[in-house]
Amino acid sequence: MSALDIAAAVRSGERRATDVLDEHLARIEAGDGDIHAFNLVTADAAREEAEAVDAAVARGDDPGPLAGVPVALKDNMCTRGIPTTCSSKVLEGWRPPYDATVVTRLRAAGAVAVGKTNLDEFAMGSSTENSAFGPTHNPRDLTRVPGGSSGGTAASVAADFTPLGIGSDTGGSIRQPAAFCGVVGMKPTYGAVSRYGLIAFASSLDQIGPFASSVADAAAMFDVIAGPDPRDSTSIRDYAPNASSVLDRGVAGLRVGVIRELSGGAGTVDGLSADVLARTQEAVDALAAAGATVEEISVPSATLGLSAYYLVAPAEASSNLARYDGVRYGLRVDAPTTGEMNTASRTAGFGPEVKRRIMLGTYALSAGYYDAFYGKALKVRTMMLREFAEAYEKVDVLVTPTAPTTAFPLGERTADPMTMYVNDVCTIPSNLTGHPGISVPFGIGEDGLPVGVQVLAPALGDELTFQVASVLEAAAAGGAS
Ligand code: GLN
């Protein structure tokens, strides 16, 4: 049952939120042993929320647009009094004193949070294998990764443990796992959704966004969580998108661009698989058949995104993660002096990928190397903004693959960070530019696993990404691939 159908049934009194919850908790109980989508299932707190929804309906009040819909929260969203780990040992035992704004907004809309989902430690990774608590398995094939870093949330939605889920996307962490698990995932325009209460990885890139089984459900969730928040100074003022209202507008007359460098054209990046490229082409053909015009666009700096990202993101992370010093949060390993205690706590608390990022970032920011590395990455970022602005003078949206391949086998890429990093080649540019992007399932690869196609738009084009995704969803369902 879709999120919107559940909400309609609960609002009308036809179904009780507590019954909906029980049904989903039973599915989690039966299936999550094999999948490990959740770090923590908060059944008691969820029951209280569901009872409050039922009580509102009984009183004749409207509990909101997501009434009684179970949602999964990535475990880097702060939840008051409930452990929030970032899948790291360093946050062991920590219970945030406040809720993230997205959590507050979802509750106010009647949604029922059922637990905290697994992720790559501090959201650093593309497979959820960097979790301190063990990997998540892809519900479509348990021998494969679910993608990452929001792999737990993607798996929860794909396994139908929850109709909706919340993820965060710094370089692709919503869109790539959505593609790998065959669900819809959307990264909003930077500032469209409040980051208050999202544990920071790279603050100039991080955005929170929705996961769902359908474009309409994802749009409904986006509409609830988007909008200004005085608690996040980077949230956009006076921005109140209503994606649900544009889903049936179609794409007639819309100008669609295909990024040559990310779609197998001349000068294309390495590693894009033939089946993923074929599905992407079919998606573009479907948009043309629906009345869009299509043109190839060159965005040369898109090929530099990966290099720039792996300087900017670790640089910001090295600063953001300095706060885990054993003093205020989570794990403390005692030692004779404060300095030694800091070192011992961080050594024991962080996993290898997080340590690698902190070292990379500290190096890129250090005196003598700043201009050559961090400064240069910022120049690439500016150049990319300019090139995308030029592209959007010619077209309304851009279409690319979401990820270079379908979901790969667990363990295949853990030994070589570079093979892991290349997963984000198509998603990273829109984090560097702050633009929105959505991944929508479009057919399957040679291995029978889902392929995701990505729709990109300029800043504040969030509604447009949903509008185009909706057409692709219909085309995919019609057997276009
Ligand atoms: N996979 C990318 C990384 O490892 C992106 C992660 C993310 O978006 N949080 O940094």
CSV table of C-alpha atoms and ligand atoms in Angstrom, one decimal, residues 74 120 122-126 130 148-149 168-174 201 206 309-310 313 353 357 420-421 423-424 428 431, ligand 1:
chain,number,residue,atom,x,y,z
A,74,LYS,CA,18.7,7.5,8.7
A,120,ASP,CA,28.2,4.2,6.2
A,122,PHE,CA,29.2,9.4,9.2
A,123,ALA,CA,27.7,9.0,5.8
A,124,MET,CA,31.1,8.3,4.2
A,125,GLY,CA,30.7,5.6,1.6
A,126,SER,CA,28.6,4.2,-1.2
A,130,ASN,CA,31.5,1.2,6.3
A,148,GLY,CA,25.2,4.1,0.4
A,149,SER,CA,25.5,5.9,2.5
A,168,SER,CA,20.9,12.5,3.5
A,169,ASP,CA,22.9,13.2,0.3
A,170,THR,CA,26.4,14.8,0.4
A,171,GLY,CA,27.7,13.3,-2.9
A,172,GLY,CA,24.9,10.9,-3.9
A,173,SER,CA,23.9,9.1,-0.7
A,174,ILE,CA,20.1,9.3,-1.4
A,201,PHE,CA,29.5,15.6,7.3
A,206,ASP,CA,24.7,18.0,2.9
A,309,TYR,CA,34.5,16.6,-4.1
A,310,TYR,CA,37.2,14.4,-2.6
A,313,ALA,CA,34.0,17.0,1.4
A,353,GLU,CA,37.3,5.3,6.1
A,357,ARG,CA,38.8,11.3,5.2
A,420,MET,CA,34.1,2.9,-4.3
A,421,TYR,CA,34.5,6.6,-4.9
A,423,ASN,CA,30.2,5.4,-7.8
A,424,ASP,CA,29.3,9.0,-7.3
A,428,ILE,CA,28.4,14.6,-7.1
A,431,ASN,CA,26.0,18.6,-4.6
B,1,GLN,N1,29.7,8.2,-1.4
B,1,GLN,C1,30.0,9.6,-1.2
B,1,GLN,C2,31.1,9.6,-0.1
B,1,GLN,O1,31.5,8.6,0.3
B,1,GLN,C3,28.8,10.4,-0.8
B,1,GLN,C4,28.3,10.2,0.5
B,1,GLN,C5,27.1,11.0,0.9
B,1,GLN,O2,26.4,11.5,0.0
B,1,GLN,N2,26.9,11.1,2.1
B,1,GLN,O3,31.4,10.6,0.4
